Amino acid sequence: KQEVTQIPAALSVPEGENLVLNCSFTDSAIYNLQWFRQDPGKGLTSLLLIQSSQREQTSGRLNASLDKSSGRSTLYIAASQPGDSATYLCAAPNFGNEKLTFGTGTRLTIIP
Amino acid sequence: KAGVTQTPRYLIKTRGQQVTLSCSPISGHRSVSWYQQTPGQGLQFLFEYFSETQRNKGNFPGRFSGRQFSNSRSEMNVSTLELGDSALYLCASSFMSSGANVLTFGAGSRLTVL
């Protein structure tokens, strides 16, 4: 059974700084890993999906990496902005490519 | 392309009642998954439907059920509501892309049980 952990649960960073969010998973036999963003009271927005054959995936100021051997993924946010404040969740599939198990998220606050 | 539509967005029920939530997936998506999100447990998988068949099921009691119609719209039902059922219920429709199950989530239905 897949277990996903995100540490820290909350993070506050001054505007303009670069930051890294961490995600670890127990079952490394995954085909992919996804990062999502959730604003308060809203649904989830998909940010990046990394295939197991990739090591990194980039979208604008966001860069996600995947290291299956160590069971870790990171989400790097460059030049943070107040609009980046949200909860960030990573999700890994069970049994390679089936239902997703989500981490509990990191609540990010960017301080203007 | 319209996104995933969930109705109702907010509802209040009392213990013992039942509730039905609806999810309309993105046109062309045949898979619909349901998740429960609470502050204490985070996001937990309820079930997934594909072509009107339940394909996966999470660890929830039988009071939680769902179905999918021929147009891929899905409903979930919770009977005999308990206080602990208060949560944000999220629906996601998905398609396979390069071997990955790509999910798009709706805004959710926030259920409060009094």
PDB file of C-alpha atoms in Angstrom:
ATOM      1  CA  LYS A   1       0.000   0.000   0.000  1.00  0.00           C
ATOM      2  CA  GLN A   2       1.380   3.360  -1.009  1.00  0.00           C
ATOM      3  CA  GLU A   3       2.065   5.929   1.717  1.00  0.00           C
ATOM      4  CA  VAL A   4       2.929   9.522   0.912  1.00  0.00           C
ATOM      5  CA  THR A   5       4.453  11.993   3.352  1.00  0.00           C
ATOM      6  CA  GLN A   6       5.001  15.719   3.005  1.00  0.00           C
ATOM      7  CA  ILE A   7       7.184  17.662   5.392  1.00  0.00           C
ATOM      8  CA  PRO A   8       6.888  20.362   6.592  1.00  0.00           C
ATOM      9  CA  ALA A   9       3.145  20.734   7.056  1.00  0.00           C
ATOM     10  CA  ALA A  10       3.468  24.515   6.815  1.00  0.00           C
ATOM     11  CA  LEU A  11       6.090  26.898   5.478  1.00  0.00           C
ATOM     12  CA  SER A  12       6.354  30.702   5.438  1.00  0.00           C
ATOM     13  CA  VAL A  13       8.805  32.382   3.098  1.00  0.00           C
ATOM     14  CA  PRO A  14       9.492  36.042   2.196  1.00  0.00           C
ATOM     15  CA  GLU A  15       8.455  37.080  -1.293  1.00  0.00           C
ATOM     16  CA  GLY A  16      11.131  36.638  -3.938  1.00  0.00           C
ATOM     17  CA  GLU A  17      12.864  33.684  -2.353  1.00  0.00           C
ATOM     18  CA  ASN A  18      13.302  30.301  -3.954  1.00  0.00           C
ATOM     19  CA  LEU A  19      11.908  27.337  -2.046  1.00  0.00           C
ATOM     20  CA  VAL A  20      11.659  23.551  -2.122  1.00  0.00           C
ATOM     21  CA  LEU A  21       8.742  21.393  -1.044  1.00  0.00           C
ATOM     22  CA  ASN A  22       9.374  17.753  -0.234  1.00  0.00           C
ATOM     23  CA  CYS A  23       7.404  14.593  -0.862  1.00  0.00           C
ATOM     24  CA  SER A  24       8.364  11.015   0.012  1.00  0.00           C
ATOM     25  CA  PHE A  25       6.613   7.795  -0.935  1.00  0.00           C
ATOM     26  CA  THR A  26       7.018   4.187   0.164  1.00  0.00           C
ATOM     27  CA  ASP A  27       6.265   2.184  -2.983  1.00  0.00           C
ATOM     28  CA  SER A  28       8.768   3.152  -5.648  1.00  0.00           C
ATOM     29  CA  ALA A  29       7.166   0.984  -8.342  1.00  0.00           C
ATOM     30  CA  ILE A  30       5.279   3.969  -9.679  1.00  0.00           C
ATOM     31  CA  TYR A  31       4.773   5.042 -13.261  1.00  0.00           C
ATOM     32  CA  ASN A  32       4.434   8.727 -12.381  1.00  0.00           C
ATOM     33  CA  LEU A  33       3.939  11.272  -9.613  1.00  0.00           C
ATOM     34  CA  GLN A  34       1.788  14.369  -9.634  1.00  0.00           C
ATOM     35  CA  TRP A  35       1.884  17.700  -7.837  1.00  0.00           C
ATOM     36  CA  PHE A  36      -1.292  19.670  -7.183  1.00  0.00           C
ATOM     37  CA  ARG A  37      -2.160  23.043  -5.732  1.00  0.00           C
ATOM     38  CA  GLN A  38      -5.221  23.737  -3.607  1.00  0.00           C
ATOM     39  CA  ASP A  39      -6.473  27.176  -2.667  1.00  0.00           C
ATOM     40  CA  PRO A  40      -8.625  27.470   0.486  1.00  0.00           C
ATOM     41  CA  GLY A  41     -12.068  25.943   0.015  1.00  0.00           C
ATOM     42  CA  LYS A  42     -11.363  25.044  -3.592  1.00  0.00           C
ATOM     43  CA  GLY A  43     -10.640  21.938  -5.602  1.00  0.00           C
ATOM     44  CA  LEU A  44      -7.217  20.778  -6.734  1.00  0.00           C
ATOM     45  CA  THR A  45      -5.325  22.189  -9.687  1.00  0.00           C
ATOM     46  CA  SER A  46      -2.793  19.949 -11.391  1.00  0.00           C
ATOM     47  CA  LEU A  47       0.637  21.554 -11.557  1.00  0.00           C
ATOM     48  CA  LEU A  48       3.054  18.958 -12.864  1.00  0.00           C
ATOM     49  CA  LEU A  49       3.094  15.275 -13.708  1.00  0.00           C
ATOM     50  CA  ILE A  50       6.442  13.498 -13.825  1.00  0.00           C
ATOM     51  CA  GLN A  51       6.716  10.206 -15.626  1.00  0.00           C
ATOM     52  CA  SER A  52       8.946   7.553 -14.081  1.00  0.00           C
ATOM     53  CA  SER A  53      11.230   7.800 -17.108  1.00  0.00           C
ATOM     54  CA  GLN A  54      11.838  11.487 -16.387  1.00  0.00           C
ATOM     55  CA  ARG A  55      13.887  13.015 -13.629  1.00  0.00           C
ATOM     56  CA  GLU A  56      12.478  16.525 -13.909  1.00  0.00           C
ATOM     57  CA  GLN A  57       9.488  18.405 -15.242  1.00  0.00           C
ATOM     58  CA  THR A  58       9.231  22.173 -15.549  1.00  0.00           C
ATOM     59  CA  SER A  59       6.367  24.619 -15.906  1.00  0.00           C
ATOM     60  CA  GLY A  60       7.221  28.302 -15.655  1.00  0.00           C
ATOM     61  CA  ARG A  61       8.708  28.991 -12.221  1.00  0.00           C
ATOM     62  CA  LEU A  62       7.943  25.455 -11.059  1.00  0.00           C
ATOM     63  CA  ASN A  63      10.291  22.510 -11.354  1.00  0.00           C
ATOM     64  CA  ALA A  64       9.519  19.050 -10.025  1.00  0.00           C
ATOM     65  CA  SER A  65      12.025  16.242  -9.673  1.00  0.00           C
ATOM     66  CA  LEU A  66      11.528  12.538  -9.104  1.00  0.00           C
ATOM     67  CA  ASP A  67      13.983  10.066  -7.594  1.00  0.00           C
ATOM     68  CA  LYS A  68      12.306   6.673  -7.514  1.00  0.00           C
ATOM     69  CA  SER A  69      15.247   4.895  -5.957  1.00  0.00           C
ATOM     70  CA  SER A  70      15.087   7.062  -2.845  1.00  0.00           C
ATOM     71  CA  GLY A  71      11.302   7.419  -2.892  1.00  0.00           C
ATOM     72  CA  ARG A  72      11.425  11.209  -3.088  1.00  0.00           C
ATOM     73  CA  SER A  73      10.104  14.062  -5.138  1.00  0.00           C
ATOM     74  CA  THR A  74      10.678  17.785  -4.755  1.00  0.00           C
ATOM     75  CA  LEU A  75       8.813  20.807  -6.049  1.00  0.00           C
ATOM     76  CA  TYR A  76      11.034  23.837  -6.550  1.00  0.00           C
ATOM     77  CA  ILE A  77       9.392  27.261  -6.789  1.00  0.00           C
ATOM     78  CA  ALA A  78      11.584  30.070  -8.053  1.00  0.00           C
ATOM     79  CA  ALA A  79      11.158  33.751  -7.204  1.00  0.00           C
ATOM     80  CA  SER A  80       8.128  33.163  -4.997  1.00  0.00           C
ATOM     81  CA  GLN A  81       5.139  35.509  -5.182  1.00  0.00           C
ATOM     82  CA  PRO A  82       2.201  36.117  -2.785  1.00  0.00           C
ATOM     83  CA  GLY A  83      -0.058  34.410  -5.340  1.00  0.00           C
ATOM     84  CA  ASP A  84       1.876  31.200  -4.748  1.00  0.00           C
ATOM     85  CA  SER A  85       0.344  30.966  -1.269  1.00  0.00           C
ATOM     86  CA  ALA A  86      -1.689  27.760  -1.219  1.00  0.00           C
ATOM     87  CA  THR A  87      -1.490  24.144  -0.092  1.00  0.00           C
ATOM     88  CA  TYR A  88       0.662  21.942  -2.285  1.00  0.00           C
ATOM     89  CA  LEU A  89      -0.045  18.224  -2.456  1.00  0.00           C
ATOM     90  CA  CYS A  90       1.830  15.420  -4.102  1.00  0.00           C
ATOM     91  CA  ALA A  91       0.167  12.195  -5.142  1.00  0.00           C
ATOM     92  CA  ALA A  92       1.594   8.811  -6.084  1.00  0.00           C
ATOM     93  CA  PRO A  93      -0.322   5.902  -7.570  1.00  0.00           C
ATOM     94  CA  ASN A  94      -0.819   2.521  -5.953  1.00  0.00           C
ATOM     95  CA  PHE A  95       0.428  -0.568  -7.775  1.00  0.00           C
ATOM     96  CA  GLY A  96       2.213   1.395 -10.450  1.00  0.00           C
ATOM     97  CA  ASN A  97      -0.578   3.302 -12.063  1.00  0.00           C
ATOM     98  CA  GLU A  98      -3.782   2.959 -10.159  1.00  0.00           C
ATOM     99  CA  LYS A  99      -5.658   5.084  -7.659  1.00  0.00           C
ATOM    100  CA  LEU A 100      -3.699   7.948  -6.242  1.00  0.00           C
ATOM    101  CA  THR A 101      -2.565   8.279  -2.643  1.00  0.00           C
ATOM    102  CA  PHE A 102      -2.172  11.902  -1.600  1.00  0.00           C
ATOM    103  CA  GLY A 103       0.160  13.419   0.943  1.00  0.00           C
ATOM    104  CA  THR A 104      -1.343  15.675   3.593  1.00  0.00           C
ATOM    105  CA  GLY A 105       0.132  18.700   1.883  1.00  0.00           C
ATOM    106  CA  THR A 106       2.393  21.628   2.703  1.00  0.00           C
ATOM    107  CA  ARG A 107       0.604  24.913   3.399  1.00  0.00           C
ATOM    108  CA  LEU A 108       2.778  27.596   1.848  1.00  0.00           C
ATOM    109  CA  THR A 109       2.533  31.272   2.805  1.00  0.00           C
ATOM    110  CA  ILE A 110       4.520  33.857   0.866  1.00  0.00           C
ATOM    111  CA  ILE A 111       5.062  36.979   2.951  1.00  0.00           C
ATOM    112  CA  PRO A 112       4.945  40.235   0.935  1.00  0.00           C
TER     113      PRO A 112
ATOM    114  CA  LYS B   1     -13.619  22.632 -22.882  1.00  0.00           C
ATOM    115  CA  ALA B   2     -15.775  22.839 -19.762  1.00  0.00           C
ATOM    116  CA  GLY B   3     -14.170  21.578 -16.580  1.00  0.00           C
ATOM    117  CA  VAL B   4     -15.461  19.112 -14.025  1.00  0.00           C
ATOM    118  CA  THR B   5     -18.756  20.287 -12.541  1.00  0.00           C
ATOM    119  CA  GLN B   6     -19.876  19.268  -9.085  1.00  0.00           C
ATOM    120  CA  THR B   7     -23.267  19.989  -7.588  1.00  0.00           C
ATOM    121  CA  PRO B   8     -24.318  21.112  -5.114  1.00  0.00           C
ATOM    122  CA  ARG B   9     -21.350  23.185  -3.969  1.00  0.00           C
ATOM    123  CA  TYR B  10     -22.542  23.467  -0.375  1.00  0.00           C
ATOM    124  CA  LEU B  11     -25.105  21.589   1.629  1.00  0.00           C
ATOM    125  CA  ILE B  12     -26.122  21.072   5.226  1.00  0.00           C
ATOM    126  CA  LYS B  13     -27.714  17.875   6.466  1.00  0.00           C
ATOM    127  CA  THR B  14     -28.549  16.391   9.840  1.00  0.00           C
ATOM    128  CA  ARG B  15     -27.440  13.076  11.278  1.00  0.00           C
ATOM    129  CA  GLY B  16     -29.315  10.117   9.885  1.00  0.00           C
ATOM    130  CA  GLN B  17     -30.233  11.781   6.606  1.00  0.00           C
ATOM    131  CA  GLN B  18     -28.842  10.743   3.264  1.00  0.00           C
ATOM    132  CA  VAL B  19     -27.203  12.842   0.565  1.00  0.00           C
ATOM    133  CA  THR B  20     -26.509  12.528  -3.150  1.00  0.00           C
ATOM    134  CA  LEU B  21     -23.711  14.438  -4.847  1.00  0.00           C
ATOM    135  CA  SER B  22     -23.310  14.807  -8.587  1.00  0.00           C
ATOM    136  CA  CYS B  23     -20.277  15.085 -10.825  1.00  0.00           C
ATOM    137  CA  SER B  24     -20.178  15.852 -14.543  1.00  0.00           C
ATOM    138  CA  PRO B  25     -16.759  15.017 -16.013  1.00  0.00           C
ATOM    139  CA  ILE B  26     -14.945  16.710 -18.827  1.00  0.00           C
ATOM    140  CA  SER B  27     -16.446  15.735 -22.146  1.00  0.00           C
ATOM    141  CA  GLY B  28     -14.747  12.617 -23.447  1.00  0.00           C
ATOM    142  CA  HIS B  29     -13.407  11.509 -20.065  1.00  0.00           C
ATOM    143  CA  ARG B  30     -14.773   8.107 -19.140  1.00  0.00           C
ATOM    144  CA  SER B  31     -13.194   7.727 -15.715  1.00  0.00           C
ATOM    145  CA  VAL B  32     -14.511   9.471 -12.600  1.00  0.00           C
ATOM    146  CA  SER B  33     -12.950   9.230  -9.145  1.00  0.00           C
ATOM    147  CA  TRP B  34     -14.284  10.477  -5.820  1.00  0.00           C
ATOM    148  CA  TYR B  35     -12.237  11.653  -2.844  1.00  0.00           C
ATOM    149  CA  GLN B  36     -13.131  12.789   0.660  1.00  0.00           C
ATOM    150  CA  GLN B  37     -11.059  15.581   2.184  1.00  0.00           C
ATOM    151  CA  THR B  38     -11.091  16.358   5.908  1.00  0.00           C
ATOM    152  CA  PRO B  39      -8.660  18.375   8.026  1.00  0.00           C
ATOM    153  CA  GLY B  40      -7.704  15.317  10.042  1.00  0.00           C
ATOM    154  CA  GLN B  41      -7.394  12.641   7.353  1.00  0.00           C
ATOM    155  CA  GLY B  42      -6.498  14.667   4.286  1.00  0.00           C
ATOM    156  CA  LEU B  43      -7.577  13.364   0.891  1.00  0.00           C
ATOM    157  CA  GLN B  44      -8.845   9.819   0.915  1.00  0.00           C
ATOM    158  CA  PHE B  45      -9.890   7.807  -2.115  1.00  0.00           C
ATOM    159  CA  LEU B  46     -13.519   6.682  -2.154  1.00  0.00           C
ATOM    160  CA  PHE B  47     -14.034   4.947  -5.494  1.00  0.00           C
ATOM    161  CA  GLU B  48     -13.422   5.130  -9.214  1.00  0.00           C
ATOM    162  CA  TYR B  49     -15.832   4.430 -12.041  1.00  0.00           C
ATOM    163  CA  PHE B  50     -15.021   3.683 -15.643  1.00  0.00           C
ATOM    164  CA  SER B  51     -17.654   3.032 -18.291  1.00  0.00           C
ATOM    165  CA  GLU B  52     -20.383   2.622 -15.663  1.00  0.00           C
ATOM    166  CA  THR B  53     -18.380   0.023 -13.687  1.00  0.00           C
ATOM    167  CA  GLN B  54     -16.697   0.507 -10.329  1.00  0.00           C
ATOM    168  CA  ARG B  55     -13.031  -0.134 -11.014  1.00  0.00           C
ATOM    169  CA  ASN B  56     -11.462   0.673  -7.644  1.00  0.00           C
ATOM    170  CA  LYS B  57     -12.781   1.157  -4.136  1.00  0.00           C
ATOM    171  CA  GLY B  58     -11.264   2.722  -1.041  1.00  0.00           C
ATOM    172  CA  ASN B  59     -11.713   1.733   2.591  1.00  0.00           C
ATOM    173  CA  PHE B  60     -15.033   3.348   3.382  1.00  0.00           C
ATOM    174  CA  PRO B  61     -18.120   1.751   4.936  1.00  0.00           C
ATOM    175  CA  GLY B  62     -21.010   0.547   2.803  1.00  0.00           C
ATOM    176  CA  ARG B  63     -22.929   3.736   3.604  1.00  0.00           C
ATOM    177  CA  PHE B  64     -20.848   5.315   0.841  1.00  0.00           C
ATOM    178  CA  SER B  65     -21.885   4.259  -2.628  1.00  0.00           C
ATOM    179  CA  GLY B  66     -21.679   5.550  -6.137  1.00  0.00           C
ATOM    180  CA  ARG B  67     -22.665   4.965  -9.697  1.00  0.00           C
ATOM    181  CA  GLN B  68     -21.863   6.182 -13.167  1.00  0.00           C
ATOM    182  CA  PHE B  69     -24.279   6.744 -16.003  1.00  0.00           C
ATOM    183  CA  SER B  70     -23.874   6.069 -19.712  1.00  0.00           C
ATOM    184  CA  ASN B  71     -22.970   9.721 -20.306  1.00  0.00           C
ATOM    185  CA  SER B  72     -20.114   9.333 -17.759  1.00  0.00           C
ATOM    186  CA  ARG B  73     -21.829  11.553 -15.189  1.00  0.00           C
ATOM    187  CA  SER B  74     -21.412  10.127 -11.715  1.00  0.00           C
ATOM    188  CA  GLU B  75     -23.224  10.352  -8.429  1.00  0.00           C
ATOM    189  CA  MET B  76     -22.183   9.381  -4.959  1.00  0.00           C
ATOM    190  CA  ASN B  77     -24.556   8.717  -2.118  1.00  0.00           C
ATOM    191  CA  VAL B  78     -23.994   8.678   1.616  1.00  0.00           C
ATOM    192  CA  SER B  79     -26.741   7.156   3.727  1.00  0.00           C
ATOM    193  CA  THR B  80     -27.361   7.470   7.460  1.00  0.00           C
ATOM    194  CA  LEU B  81     -25.098  10.504   7.746  1.00  0.00           C
ATOM    195  CA  GLU B  82     -22.761  10.834  10.716  1.00  0.00           C
ATOM    196  CA  LEU B  83     -21.065  13.951  12.066  1.00  0.00           C
ATOM    197  CA  GLY B  84     -17.744  12.596  10.808  1.00  0.00           C
ATOM    198  CA  ASP B  85     -19.001  12.644   7.239  1.00  0.00           C
ATOM    199  CA  SER B  86     -18.647  16.420   7.217  1.00  0.00           C
ATOM    200  CA  ALA B  87     -16.028  17.013   4.544  1.00  0.00           C
ATOM    201  CA  LEU B  88     -15.188  18.386   1.134  1.00  0.00           C
ATOM    202  CA  TYR B  89     -16.059  15.750  -1.456  1.00  0.00           C
ATOM    203  CA  LEU B  90     -13.986  16.057  -4.586  1.00  0.00           C
ATOM    204  CA  CYS B  91     -14.626  14.469  -7.932  1.00  0.00           C
ATOM    205  CA  ALA B  92     -11.987  14.067 -10.631  1.00  0.00           C
ATOM    206  CA  SER B  93     -12.339  12.986 -14.204  1.00  0.00           C
ATOM    207  CA  SER B  94      -9.355  11.490 -15.925  1.00  0.00           C
ATOM    208  CA  PHE B  95      -7.870  10.207 -19.128  1.00  0.00           C
ATOM    209  CA  MET B  96      -4.764   8.193 -19.894  1.00  0.00           C
ATOM    210  CA  SER B  97      -1.848  10.096 -21.404  1.00  0.00           C
ATOM    211  CA  SER B  98       1.480   8.393 -22.107  1.00  0.00           C
ATOM    212  CA  GLY B  99       0.638   5.781 -19.497  1.00  0.00           C
ATOM    213  CA  ALA B 100      -0.297   8.303 -16.820  1.00  0.00           C
ATOM    214  CA  ASN B 101      -3.752   8.722 -15.312  1.00  0.00           C
ATOM    215  CA  VAL B 102      -4.164  12.512 -15.595  1.00  0.00           C
ATOM    216  CA  LEU B 103      -6.753  13.867 -13.172  1.00  0.00           C
ATOM    217  CA  THR B 104      -8.751  17.080 -13.365  1.00  0.00           C
ATOM    218  CA  PHE B 105     -10.638  17.978 -10.211  1.00  0.00           C
ATOM    219  CA  GLY B 106     -13.907  19.789  -9.707  1.00  0.00           C
ATOM    220  CA  ALA B 107     -14.371  22.526  -7.099  1.00  0.00           C
ATOM    221  CA  GLY B 108     -15.927  20.070  -4.666  1.00  0.00           C
ATOM    222  CA  SER B 109     -19.113  19.711  -2.667  1.00  0.00           C
ATOM    223  CA  ARG B 110     -18.794  20.837   0.928  1.00  0.00           C
ATOM    224  CA  LEU B 111     -21.044  18.773   3.170  1.00  0.00           C
ATOM    225  CA  THR B 112     -21.790  19.796   6.736  1.00  0.00           C
ATOM    226  CA  VAL B 113     -23.573  17.298   8.968  1.00  0.00           C
ATOM    227  CA  LEU B 114     -25.220  18.727  12.079  1.00  0.00           C
TER     228      LEU B 114
END
